[in-house]
Coordinates of C-alpha atoms and ligand atoms in Angstrom, one line a residue:
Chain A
X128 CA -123.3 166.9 -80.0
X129 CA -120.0 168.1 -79.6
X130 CA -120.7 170.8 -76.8
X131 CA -124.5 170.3 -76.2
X132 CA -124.8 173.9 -75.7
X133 CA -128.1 175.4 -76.8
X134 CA -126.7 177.1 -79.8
X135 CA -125.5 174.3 -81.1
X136 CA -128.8 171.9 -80.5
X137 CA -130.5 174.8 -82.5
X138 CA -128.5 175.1 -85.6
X139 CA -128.3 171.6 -85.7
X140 CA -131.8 170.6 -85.6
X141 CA -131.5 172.9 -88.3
X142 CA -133.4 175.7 -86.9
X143 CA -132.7 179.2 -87.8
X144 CA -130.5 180.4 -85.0
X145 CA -130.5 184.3 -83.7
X146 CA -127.5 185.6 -81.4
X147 CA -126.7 188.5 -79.5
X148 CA -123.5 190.5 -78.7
X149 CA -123.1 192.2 -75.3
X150 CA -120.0 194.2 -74.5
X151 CA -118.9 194.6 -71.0
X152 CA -119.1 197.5 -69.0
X153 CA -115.7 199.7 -68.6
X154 CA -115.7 198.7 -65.1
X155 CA -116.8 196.3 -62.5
X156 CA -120.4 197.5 -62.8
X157 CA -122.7 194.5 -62.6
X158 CA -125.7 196.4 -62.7
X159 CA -124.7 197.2 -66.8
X160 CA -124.4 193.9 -67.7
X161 CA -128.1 192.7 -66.0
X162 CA -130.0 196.2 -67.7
X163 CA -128.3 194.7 -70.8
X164 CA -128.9 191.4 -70.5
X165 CA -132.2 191.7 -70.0
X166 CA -133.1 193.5 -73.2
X167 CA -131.6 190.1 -74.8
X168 CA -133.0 187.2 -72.5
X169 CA -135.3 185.2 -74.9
X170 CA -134.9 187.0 -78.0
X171 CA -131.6 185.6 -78.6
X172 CA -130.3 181.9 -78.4
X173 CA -126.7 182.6 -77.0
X174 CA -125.1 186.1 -76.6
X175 CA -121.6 187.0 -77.8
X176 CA -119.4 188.7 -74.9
X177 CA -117.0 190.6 -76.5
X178 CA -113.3 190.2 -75.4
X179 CA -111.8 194.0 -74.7
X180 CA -113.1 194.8 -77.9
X181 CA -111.2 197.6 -79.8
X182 CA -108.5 197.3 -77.2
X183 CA -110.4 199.1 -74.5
X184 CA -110.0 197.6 -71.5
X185 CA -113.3 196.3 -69.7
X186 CA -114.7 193.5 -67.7
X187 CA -113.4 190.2 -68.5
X188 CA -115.7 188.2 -71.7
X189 CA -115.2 184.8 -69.4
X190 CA -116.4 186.9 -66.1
X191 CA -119.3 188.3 -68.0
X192 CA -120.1 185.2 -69.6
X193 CA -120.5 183.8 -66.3
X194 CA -122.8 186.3 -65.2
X195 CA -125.2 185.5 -68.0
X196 CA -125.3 181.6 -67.5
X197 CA -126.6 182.5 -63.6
X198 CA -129.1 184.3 -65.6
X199 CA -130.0 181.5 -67.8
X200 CA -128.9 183.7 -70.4
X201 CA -126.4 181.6 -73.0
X202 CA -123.0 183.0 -73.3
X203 CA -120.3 182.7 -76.0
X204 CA -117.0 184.0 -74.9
X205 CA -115.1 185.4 -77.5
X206 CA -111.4 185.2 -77.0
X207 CA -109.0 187.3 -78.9
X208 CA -104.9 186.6 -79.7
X209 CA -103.9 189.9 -78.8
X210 CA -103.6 189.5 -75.0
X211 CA -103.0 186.0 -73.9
X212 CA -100.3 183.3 -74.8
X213 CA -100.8 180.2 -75.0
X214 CA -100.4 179.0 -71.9
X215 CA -103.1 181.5 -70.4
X216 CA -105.4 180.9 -73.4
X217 CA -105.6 177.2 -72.8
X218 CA -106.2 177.9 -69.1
X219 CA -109.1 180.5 -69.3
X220 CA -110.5 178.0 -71.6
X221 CA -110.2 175.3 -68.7
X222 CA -111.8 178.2 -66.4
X223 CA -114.8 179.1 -68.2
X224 CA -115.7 175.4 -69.1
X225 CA -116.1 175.1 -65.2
X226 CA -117.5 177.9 -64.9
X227 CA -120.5 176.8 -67.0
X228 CA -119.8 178.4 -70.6
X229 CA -120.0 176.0 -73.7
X230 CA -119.3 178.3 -76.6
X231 CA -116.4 179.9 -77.7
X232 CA -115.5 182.5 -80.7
X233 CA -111.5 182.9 -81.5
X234 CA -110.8 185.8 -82.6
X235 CA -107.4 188.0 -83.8
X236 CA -108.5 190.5 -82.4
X237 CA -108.2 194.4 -83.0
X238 CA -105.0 195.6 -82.6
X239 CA -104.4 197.9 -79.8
X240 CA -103.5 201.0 -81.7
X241 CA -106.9 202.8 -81.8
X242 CA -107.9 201.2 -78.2
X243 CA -107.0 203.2 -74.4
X244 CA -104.0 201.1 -74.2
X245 CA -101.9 201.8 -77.0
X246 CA -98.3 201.6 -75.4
X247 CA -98.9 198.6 -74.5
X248 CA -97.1 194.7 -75.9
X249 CA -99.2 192.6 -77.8
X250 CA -98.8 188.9 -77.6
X251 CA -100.6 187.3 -80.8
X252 CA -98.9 184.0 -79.5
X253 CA -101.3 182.0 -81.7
X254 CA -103.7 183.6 -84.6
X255 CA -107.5 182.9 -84.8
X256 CA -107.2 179.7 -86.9
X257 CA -104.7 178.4 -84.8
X258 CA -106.7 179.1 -81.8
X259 CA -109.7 177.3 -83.5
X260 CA -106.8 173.9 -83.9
X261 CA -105.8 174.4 -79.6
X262 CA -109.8 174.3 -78.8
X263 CA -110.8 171.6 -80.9
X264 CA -107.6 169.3 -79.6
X265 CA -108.7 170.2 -75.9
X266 CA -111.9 168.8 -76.9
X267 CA -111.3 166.2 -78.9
X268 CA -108.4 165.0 -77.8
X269 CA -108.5 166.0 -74.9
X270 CA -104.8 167.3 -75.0
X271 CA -103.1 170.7 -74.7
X272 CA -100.6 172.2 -77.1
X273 CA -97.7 169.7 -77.0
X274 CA -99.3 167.0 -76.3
X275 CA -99.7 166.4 -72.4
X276 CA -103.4 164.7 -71.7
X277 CA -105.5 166.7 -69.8
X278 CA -108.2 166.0 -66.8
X279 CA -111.6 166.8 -68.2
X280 CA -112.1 167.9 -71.5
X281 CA -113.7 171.7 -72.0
X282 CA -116.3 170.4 -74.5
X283 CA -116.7 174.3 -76.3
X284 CA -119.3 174.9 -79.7
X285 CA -115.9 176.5 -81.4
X286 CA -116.8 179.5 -83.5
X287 CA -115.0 182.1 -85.4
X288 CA -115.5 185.2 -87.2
X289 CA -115.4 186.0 -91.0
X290 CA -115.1 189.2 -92.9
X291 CA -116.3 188.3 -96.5
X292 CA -115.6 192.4 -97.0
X293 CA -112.3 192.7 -96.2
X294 CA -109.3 192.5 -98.9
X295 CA -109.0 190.5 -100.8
X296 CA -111.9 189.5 -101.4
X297 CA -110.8 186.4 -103.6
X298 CA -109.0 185.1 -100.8
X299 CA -112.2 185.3 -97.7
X300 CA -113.7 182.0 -98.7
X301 CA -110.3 180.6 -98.8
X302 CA -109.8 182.0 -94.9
X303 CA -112.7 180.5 -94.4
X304 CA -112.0 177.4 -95.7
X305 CA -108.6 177.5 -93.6
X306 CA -111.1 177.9 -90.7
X307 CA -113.2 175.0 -91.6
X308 CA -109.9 172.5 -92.0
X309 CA -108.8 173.8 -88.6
X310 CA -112.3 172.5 -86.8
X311 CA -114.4 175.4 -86.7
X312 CA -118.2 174.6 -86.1
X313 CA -120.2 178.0 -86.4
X314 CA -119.1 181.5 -88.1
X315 CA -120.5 184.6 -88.0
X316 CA -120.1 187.2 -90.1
X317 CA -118.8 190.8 -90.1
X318 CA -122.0 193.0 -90.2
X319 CA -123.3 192.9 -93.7
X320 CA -124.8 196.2 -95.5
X321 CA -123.7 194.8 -99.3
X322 CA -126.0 191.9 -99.7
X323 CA -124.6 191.8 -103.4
X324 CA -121.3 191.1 -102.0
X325 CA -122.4 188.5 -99.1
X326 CA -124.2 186.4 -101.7
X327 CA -121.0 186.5 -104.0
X328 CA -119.6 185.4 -100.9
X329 CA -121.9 182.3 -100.4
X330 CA -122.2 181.4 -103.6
X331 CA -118.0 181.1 -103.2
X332 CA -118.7 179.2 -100.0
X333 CA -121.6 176.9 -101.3
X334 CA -119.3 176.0 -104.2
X335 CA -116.3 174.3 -101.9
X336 CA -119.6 172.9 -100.0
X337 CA -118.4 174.5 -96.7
X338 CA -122.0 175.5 -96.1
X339 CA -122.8 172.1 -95.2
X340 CA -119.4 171.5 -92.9
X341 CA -120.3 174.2 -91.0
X342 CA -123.2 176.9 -89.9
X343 CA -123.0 180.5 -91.1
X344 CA -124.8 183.3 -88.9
X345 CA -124.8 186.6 -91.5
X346 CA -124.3 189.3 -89.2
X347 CA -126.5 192.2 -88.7
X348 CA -126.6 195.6 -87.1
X349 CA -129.2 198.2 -87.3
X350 CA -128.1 201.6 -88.4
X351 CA -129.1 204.6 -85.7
X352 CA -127.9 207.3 -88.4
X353 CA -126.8 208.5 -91.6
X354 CA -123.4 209.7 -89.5
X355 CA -123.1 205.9 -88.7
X356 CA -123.2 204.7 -91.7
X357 CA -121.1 207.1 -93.2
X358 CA -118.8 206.2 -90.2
X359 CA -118.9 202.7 -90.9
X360 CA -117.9 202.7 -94.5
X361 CA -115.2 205.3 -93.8
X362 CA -113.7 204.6 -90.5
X363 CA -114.4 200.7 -89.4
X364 CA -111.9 198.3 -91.0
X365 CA -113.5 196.2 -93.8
X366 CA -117.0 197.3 -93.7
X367 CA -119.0 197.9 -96.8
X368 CA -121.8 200.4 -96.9
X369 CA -123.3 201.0 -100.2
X370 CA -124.5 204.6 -101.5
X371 CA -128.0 203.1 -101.8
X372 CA -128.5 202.6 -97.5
X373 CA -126.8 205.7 -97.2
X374 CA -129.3 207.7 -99.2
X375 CA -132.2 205.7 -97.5
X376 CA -130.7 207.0 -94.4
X377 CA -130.5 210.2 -95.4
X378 CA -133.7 210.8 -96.7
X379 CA -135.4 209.9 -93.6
X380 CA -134.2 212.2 -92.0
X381 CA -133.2 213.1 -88.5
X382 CA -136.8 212.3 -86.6
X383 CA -137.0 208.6 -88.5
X384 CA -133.4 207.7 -89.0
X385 CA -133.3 204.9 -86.4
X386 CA -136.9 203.6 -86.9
X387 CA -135.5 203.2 -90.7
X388 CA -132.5 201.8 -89.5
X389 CA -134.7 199.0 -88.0
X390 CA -136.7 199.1 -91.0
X391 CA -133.2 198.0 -93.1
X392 CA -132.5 195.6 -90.5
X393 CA -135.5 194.0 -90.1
X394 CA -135.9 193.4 -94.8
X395 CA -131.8 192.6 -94.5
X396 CA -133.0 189.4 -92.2
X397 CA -135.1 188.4 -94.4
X398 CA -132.9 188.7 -97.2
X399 CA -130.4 187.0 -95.5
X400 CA -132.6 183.8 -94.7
X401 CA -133.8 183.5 -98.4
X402 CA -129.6 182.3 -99.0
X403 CA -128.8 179.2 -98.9
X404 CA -126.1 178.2 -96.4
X405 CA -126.9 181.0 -93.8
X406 CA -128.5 179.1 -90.6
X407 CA -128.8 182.0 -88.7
X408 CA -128.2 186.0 -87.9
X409 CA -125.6 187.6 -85.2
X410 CA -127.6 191.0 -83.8
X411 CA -124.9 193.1 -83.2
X412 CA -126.8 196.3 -81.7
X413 CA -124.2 198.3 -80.4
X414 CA -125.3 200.6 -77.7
X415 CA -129.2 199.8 -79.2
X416 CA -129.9 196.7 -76.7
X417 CA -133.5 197.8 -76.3
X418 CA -133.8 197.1 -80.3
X419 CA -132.9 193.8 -80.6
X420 CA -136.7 192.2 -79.2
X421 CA -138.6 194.4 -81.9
X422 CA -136.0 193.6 -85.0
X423 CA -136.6 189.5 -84.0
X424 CA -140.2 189.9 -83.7
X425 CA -140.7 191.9 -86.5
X426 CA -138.4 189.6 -88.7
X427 CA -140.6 186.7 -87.7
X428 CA -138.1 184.9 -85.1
X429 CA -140.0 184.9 -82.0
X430 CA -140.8 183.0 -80.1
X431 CA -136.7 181.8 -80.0
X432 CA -137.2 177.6 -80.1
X433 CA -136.9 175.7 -77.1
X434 CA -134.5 172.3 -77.8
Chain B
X126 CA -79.2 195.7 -91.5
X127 CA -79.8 197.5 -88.4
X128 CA -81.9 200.7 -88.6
X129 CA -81.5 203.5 -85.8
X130 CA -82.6 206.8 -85.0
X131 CA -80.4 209.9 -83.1
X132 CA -81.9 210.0 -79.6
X133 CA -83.4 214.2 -79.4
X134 CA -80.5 215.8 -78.2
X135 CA -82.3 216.7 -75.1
X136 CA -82.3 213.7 -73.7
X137 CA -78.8 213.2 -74.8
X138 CA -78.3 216.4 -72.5
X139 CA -79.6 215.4 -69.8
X140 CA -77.7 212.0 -70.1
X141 CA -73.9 213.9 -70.0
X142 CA -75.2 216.3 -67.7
X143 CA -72.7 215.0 -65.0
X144 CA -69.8 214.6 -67.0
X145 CA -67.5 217.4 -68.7
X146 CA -65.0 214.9 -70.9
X147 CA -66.9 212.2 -72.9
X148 CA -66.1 210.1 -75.9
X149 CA -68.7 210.4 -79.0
X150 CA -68.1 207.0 -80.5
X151 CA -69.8 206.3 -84.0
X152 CA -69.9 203.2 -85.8
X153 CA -69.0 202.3 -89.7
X154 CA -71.5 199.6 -89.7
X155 CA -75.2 199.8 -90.1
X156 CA -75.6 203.4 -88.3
X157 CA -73.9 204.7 -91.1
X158 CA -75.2 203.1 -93.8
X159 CA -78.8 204.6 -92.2
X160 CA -77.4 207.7 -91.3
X161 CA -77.8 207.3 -87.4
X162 CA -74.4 207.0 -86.4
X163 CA -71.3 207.3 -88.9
X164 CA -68.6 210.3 -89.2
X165 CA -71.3 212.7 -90.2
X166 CA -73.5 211.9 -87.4
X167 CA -70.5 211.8 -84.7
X168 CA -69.7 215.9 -86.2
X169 CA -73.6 216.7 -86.3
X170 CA -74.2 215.4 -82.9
X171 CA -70.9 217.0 -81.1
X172 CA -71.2 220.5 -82.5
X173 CA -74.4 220.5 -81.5
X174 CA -73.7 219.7 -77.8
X175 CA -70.8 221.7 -77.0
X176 CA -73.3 225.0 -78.6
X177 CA -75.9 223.5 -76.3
X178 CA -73.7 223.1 -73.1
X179 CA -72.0 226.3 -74.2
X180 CA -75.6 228.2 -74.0
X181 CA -75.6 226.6 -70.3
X182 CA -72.5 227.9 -69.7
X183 CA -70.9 224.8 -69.1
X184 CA -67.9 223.3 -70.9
X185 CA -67.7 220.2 -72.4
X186 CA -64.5 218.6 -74.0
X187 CA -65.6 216.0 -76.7
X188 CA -63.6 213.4 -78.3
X189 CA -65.0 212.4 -81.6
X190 CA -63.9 208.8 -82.9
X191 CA -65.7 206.4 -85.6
X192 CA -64.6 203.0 -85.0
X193 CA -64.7 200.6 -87.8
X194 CA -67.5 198.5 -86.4
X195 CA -68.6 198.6 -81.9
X196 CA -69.6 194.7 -81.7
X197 CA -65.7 193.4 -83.1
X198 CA -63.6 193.7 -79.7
X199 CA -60.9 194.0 -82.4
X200 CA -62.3 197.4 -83.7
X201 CA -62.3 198.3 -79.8
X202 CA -59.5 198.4 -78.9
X203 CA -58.0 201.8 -80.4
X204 CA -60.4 203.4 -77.9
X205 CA -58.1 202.3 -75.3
X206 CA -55.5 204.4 -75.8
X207 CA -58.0 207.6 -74.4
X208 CA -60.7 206.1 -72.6
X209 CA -59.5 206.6 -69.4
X210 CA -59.5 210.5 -69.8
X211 CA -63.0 210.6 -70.2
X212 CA -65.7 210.5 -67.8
X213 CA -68.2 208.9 -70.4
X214 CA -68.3 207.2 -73.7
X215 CA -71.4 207.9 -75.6
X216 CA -72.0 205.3 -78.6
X217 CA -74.0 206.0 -81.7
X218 CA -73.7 202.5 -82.9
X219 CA -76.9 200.1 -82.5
X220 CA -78.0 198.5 -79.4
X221 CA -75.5 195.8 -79.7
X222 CA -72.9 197.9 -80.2
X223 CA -73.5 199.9 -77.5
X224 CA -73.6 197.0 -74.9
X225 CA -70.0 195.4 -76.4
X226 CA -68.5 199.3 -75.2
X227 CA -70.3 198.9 -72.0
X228 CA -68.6 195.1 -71.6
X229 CA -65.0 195.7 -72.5
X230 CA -64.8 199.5 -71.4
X231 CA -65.6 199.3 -67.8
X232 CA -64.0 202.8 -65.8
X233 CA -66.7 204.8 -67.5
X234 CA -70.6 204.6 -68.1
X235 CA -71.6 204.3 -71.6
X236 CA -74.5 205.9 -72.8
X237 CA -77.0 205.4 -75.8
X238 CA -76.8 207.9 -79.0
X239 CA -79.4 206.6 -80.7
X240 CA -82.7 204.4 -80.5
X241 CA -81.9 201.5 -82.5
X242 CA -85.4 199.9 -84.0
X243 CA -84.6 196.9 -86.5
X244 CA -83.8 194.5 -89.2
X245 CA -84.5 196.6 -92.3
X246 CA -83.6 197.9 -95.7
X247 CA -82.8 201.0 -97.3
X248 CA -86.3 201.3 -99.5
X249 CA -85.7 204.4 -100.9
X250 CA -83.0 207.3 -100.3
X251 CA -84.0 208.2 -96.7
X252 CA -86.3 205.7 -96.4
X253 CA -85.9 202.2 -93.8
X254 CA -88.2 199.9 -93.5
X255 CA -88.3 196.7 -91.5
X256 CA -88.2 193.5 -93.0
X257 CA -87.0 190.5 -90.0
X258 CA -87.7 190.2 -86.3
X259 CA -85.0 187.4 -86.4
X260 CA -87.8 185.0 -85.2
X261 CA -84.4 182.5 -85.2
X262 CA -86.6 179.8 -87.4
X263 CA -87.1 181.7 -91.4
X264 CA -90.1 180.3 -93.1
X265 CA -90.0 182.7 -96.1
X266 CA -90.8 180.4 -98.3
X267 CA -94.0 179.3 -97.4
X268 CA -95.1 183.0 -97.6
X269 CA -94.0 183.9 -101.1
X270 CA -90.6 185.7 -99.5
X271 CA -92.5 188.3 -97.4
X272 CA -92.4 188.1 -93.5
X273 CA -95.7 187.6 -91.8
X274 CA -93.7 188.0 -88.6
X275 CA -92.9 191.8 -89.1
X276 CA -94.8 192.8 -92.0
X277 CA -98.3 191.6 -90.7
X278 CA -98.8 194.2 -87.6
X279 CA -100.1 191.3 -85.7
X280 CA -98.1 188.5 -86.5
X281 CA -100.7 186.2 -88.1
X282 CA -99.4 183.2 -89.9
X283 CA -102.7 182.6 -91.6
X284 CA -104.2 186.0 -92.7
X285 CA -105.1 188.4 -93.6
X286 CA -107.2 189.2 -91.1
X287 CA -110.5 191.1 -91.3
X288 CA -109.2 194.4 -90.9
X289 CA -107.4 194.5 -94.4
X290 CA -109.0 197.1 -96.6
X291 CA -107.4 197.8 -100.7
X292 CA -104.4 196.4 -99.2
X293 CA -103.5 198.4 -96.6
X294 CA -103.7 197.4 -92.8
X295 CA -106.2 198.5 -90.1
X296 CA -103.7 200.0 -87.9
X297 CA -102.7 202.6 -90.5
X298 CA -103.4 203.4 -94.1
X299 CA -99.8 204.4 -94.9
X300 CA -98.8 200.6 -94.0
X301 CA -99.2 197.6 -96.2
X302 CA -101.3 195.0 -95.7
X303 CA -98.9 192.4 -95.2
X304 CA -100.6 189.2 -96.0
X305 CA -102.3 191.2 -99.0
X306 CA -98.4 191.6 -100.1
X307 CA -98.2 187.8 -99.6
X308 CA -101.6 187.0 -101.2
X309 CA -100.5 188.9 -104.2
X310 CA -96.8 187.8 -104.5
X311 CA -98.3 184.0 -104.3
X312 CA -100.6 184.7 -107.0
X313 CA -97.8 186.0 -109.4
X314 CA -95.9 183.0 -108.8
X315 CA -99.0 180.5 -109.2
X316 CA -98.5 179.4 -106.1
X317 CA -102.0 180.4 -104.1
X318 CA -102.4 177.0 -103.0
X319 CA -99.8 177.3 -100.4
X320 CA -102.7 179.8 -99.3
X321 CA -104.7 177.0 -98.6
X322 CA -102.6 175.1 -96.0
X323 CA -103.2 176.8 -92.4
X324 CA -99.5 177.5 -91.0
X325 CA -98.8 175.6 -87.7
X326 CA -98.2 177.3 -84.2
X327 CA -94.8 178.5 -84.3
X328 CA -92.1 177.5 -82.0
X329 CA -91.2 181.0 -80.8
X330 CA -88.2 179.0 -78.2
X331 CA -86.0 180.3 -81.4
X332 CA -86.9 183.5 -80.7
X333 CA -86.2 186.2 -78.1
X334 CA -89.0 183.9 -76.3
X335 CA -86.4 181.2 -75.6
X336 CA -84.1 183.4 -73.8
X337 CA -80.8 185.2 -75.0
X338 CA -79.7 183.5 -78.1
X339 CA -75.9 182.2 -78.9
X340 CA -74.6 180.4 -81.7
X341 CA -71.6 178.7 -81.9
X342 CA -68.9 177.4 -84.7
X343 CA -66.8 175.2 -83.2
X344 CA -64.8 175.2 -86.2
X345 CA -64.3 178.4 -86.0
X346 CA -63.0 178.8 -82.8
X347 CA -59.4 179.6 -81.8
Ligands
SF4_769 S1 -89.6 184.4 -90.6 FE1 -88.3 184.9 -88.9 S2 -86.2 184.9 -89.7 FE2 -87.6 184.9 -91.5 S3 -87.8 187.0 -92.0 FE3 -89.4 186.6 -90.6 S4 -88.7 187.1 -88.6 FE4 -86.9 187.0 -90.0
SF4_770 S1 -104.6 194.1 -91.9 FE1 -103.0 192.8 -92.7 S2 -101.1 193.4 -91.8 FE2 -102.7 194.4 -90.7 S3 -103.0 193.0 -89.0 FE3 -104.5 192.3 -90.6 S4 -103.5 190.8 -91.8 FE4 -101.9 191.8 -90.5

């Protein structure tokens, strides 16, 4: 065990692992994060807290994270290049280890642009694969950048995020092989509509064998809408929707667009456990928290396994 | 070279709006060569202010000069002759530039004619794009000749990242993917397996980071 947090005893006992994703509240609302929270406890084995996702500023990931472990509700921080050097990076990481959190996903992160603070300087001290390289020398080495020793290791399950639909497409498993070298433990996945593409993907993957160095999570989200999907394909950087889940959307119209949404959801799961190499799904219901028990039940994950 | 842009003459007005002599100094250098701040600029620029303080019924004497470059203190020094007759000197030549006036010309405030924005090349007529953030430590090679620095919009060294969609980047469709451009100029070479190799954490104490930079030839030195 390199982190012994409960994500990591699942997918290494080789059980099939399910995770969340929570996004903070604009604000210092507690009261968000519990309703939330709730909807997730026990359906999911750790819950991704997004880091000021899209560059809109809300409550810390590490704060939040904390939150959840009171809880008993897992947390992984994610942690994204845009806003910290590395001197702060390194410390938050120090932070949230005391505080109780044991996984951690490094991330680029979206650049501020299209967020509510657009004028403002981005740092992108370190990029995501060099991020991974700083958290696994903390822990296994139990040095910082440059070398100094440190007292008391943050032992973090390092993760990182993959886009096998962004350009080009050639080049993802190479990324992702780039992640691997650097120490990553546990990816997950863009959300995946093109399951065509995704097993293209693994089989790419399975080939330099870095589905046995590390743990894929395929991720999912369940569609609310035809707009959505149309959105998604059109407006969210390297996302894939094919014509096919559009016109399924479509055709169900207004009244039963979101219950076929989970319908989608709930086959793509099973789809995606049938490949070889994925060890798990990230839920990523945006805004849909109250979804997330039904899609695991109905895909056949409940109860989540107690290690 | 150095790419700049005219400030709007309204905040240029605003700027001489205490002063009724000023110089309007533009540069042969760079500024010209982009069209921010040669001859032509220096004319443009002054006929438009005197019609503008002439509409506020205010006068305004300009003297119009283009020194052969603002960051030599030899090309300076012609401006001595006059300065002291003016009330302001307002420079057209790049940041730089601008500052050396401000250091050796010291009776008078200088004042910035354009916004100077960066390392860049001419791509097309009327067209500047950047190219160097003078990171202080080059390491074009291992990136096929293409910048990561500046032409990745977030300074990755081992993208792209997810957001790169038919080669464009996520924070605008207009601009390159940067690390598709690398990718691809690799692959023409037969050199993908640099690809392979994650880039270490750069040493940004080259850069701006490390402070004001200064370089010295001793054997140059008189
Ligand atoms: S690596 Fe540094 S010096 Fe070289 S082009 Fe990029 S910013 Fe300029
Ligand atoms: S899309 Fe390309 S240029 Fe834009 S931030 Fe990502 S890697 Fe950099």
């Amino acid at each position: 065990m390199k982190a012994g947090s409960n994500l990591e005893k699942i997918l290494t006992s080789g059980k099939f692992a399910v995770t969340g994703e929570l996004g903070p509240p604009k604000g210092a609302d507690v009261s968000v994060i519990e309703r939330k929270a709730n909807l997730l406890k026990g359906n999911v084995d750790a819950v991704n807290v997004t880091d000021n996702q899209t560059a809109i500023v809300r409550m810390s990931s590490i704060a939040v994270g904390a939150i959840l472990q009171r809880m008993g509700i897992e947390a992984t921080m994610q942690m994204v290049c845009r806003d910290r050097n590395r001197i702060a990076m390194q410390s938050d990481i120090f932070g949230a280890y005391a505080l109780g959190l044991r996984n951690i996903l490094c991330l680029s992160g979206d650049h501020q642009k299209f967020g509510n603070q657009p004028t403002a300087k981005n740092v992108f001290d370190l990029d995501s694969i060099q991020l991974i390289q700083t958290v696994k020398l903390m822990r296994d080495e139990h040095k910082v950048l440059g070398g100094d020793e440190i007292e008391g290791a943050p032992a973090m399950f390092i993760g990182a995020a993959e886009n096998p639909f962004a350009d080009p497409f050639e080049y993802r498993v190479i990324r992702l092989a780039k992640k691997v070298a650097a120490g990553v433990d546990f990816i997950q996945t863009q959300c995946i509509y093109d399951m065509a593409k995704f097993e293209r993907f693994m089989q790419m993957a399975r080939d330099r064998g870095l589905h046995e160095k590390i743990h894929i999570l395929a991720g999912v989200t369940p569609l609310k809408s035809v707009g959505m999907a149309r959105y998604m394909k059109e407006k969210v950087a390297g996302m894939d929707v094919p014509e096919e889940i559009i016109a399924r959307m479509k055709s169900a119209g207004k009244e039963k667009a979101r219950e076929e949404g989970l319908n989608i959801c709930v086959e793509q799961i099973q789809r995606l456990r049938q490949i070889e190499g994925v060890h798990g799904i990230h839920l990523m219901a945006i805004e849909w928290e109250d979804a997330v028990h039904g899609i695991v039940e109905r895909a056949g994950l409940l109860p989540r396994p107690q290690v | 070279m150095i790419i700049a842009e005219g400030k709007p003459i309204k905040e240029i007005l605003a700027m001489i709006d205490d002063y009724d002599k000023i110089i309007v100094a533009g540069c042969k250098g760079c500024v010209t060569v982009c069209s921010a701040g040669g001859q032509k600029e220096v004319e443009i620029l002054s006929s438009a202010l005197r019609l503008a303080r002439k509409a506020q019924g205010k006068a305004l004497d300009i003297k119009e000069v283009t020194l052969e470059r603002q960051c030599d203190t030899e090309y300076l020094e012609p401006m001595r002759e006059y300065a002291d007759q003016y009330q302001a000197i307002l420079s057209l030549a790049c940041g730089a530039g601008i500052q050396f006036v401000a250091e050796k010309f010291r009776k008078q405030p200088v004042l910035p004619g354009v916004n100077t924005q960066f390392i860049g090349v001419t791509e097309e007529q009327g067209v500047w794009t950047e190219r160097c953030q003078s990171c202080g430590n080059c390491l074009l090679h291992q990136t096929g000749g293409i910048c990561p620095v500046t032409r990745c919009s977030k300074s990755l060294f081992n993208g792209p990242c997810g957001g790169s969609k038919a080669g464009k980047c996520e924070i605008d469709p207009q601009i390159d993917c940067g690390w598709q451009l690398i990718y691809e100029r690799l692959k023409e070479l037969g050199l993908l397996a640099k690809l392979e190799v994650v880039l270490p954490i750069k040493d940004w104490s080259t850069s701006r980071d490390g402070g004001p930079r200064k370089r010295i030839r001793e054997d140059l030195k008189i």
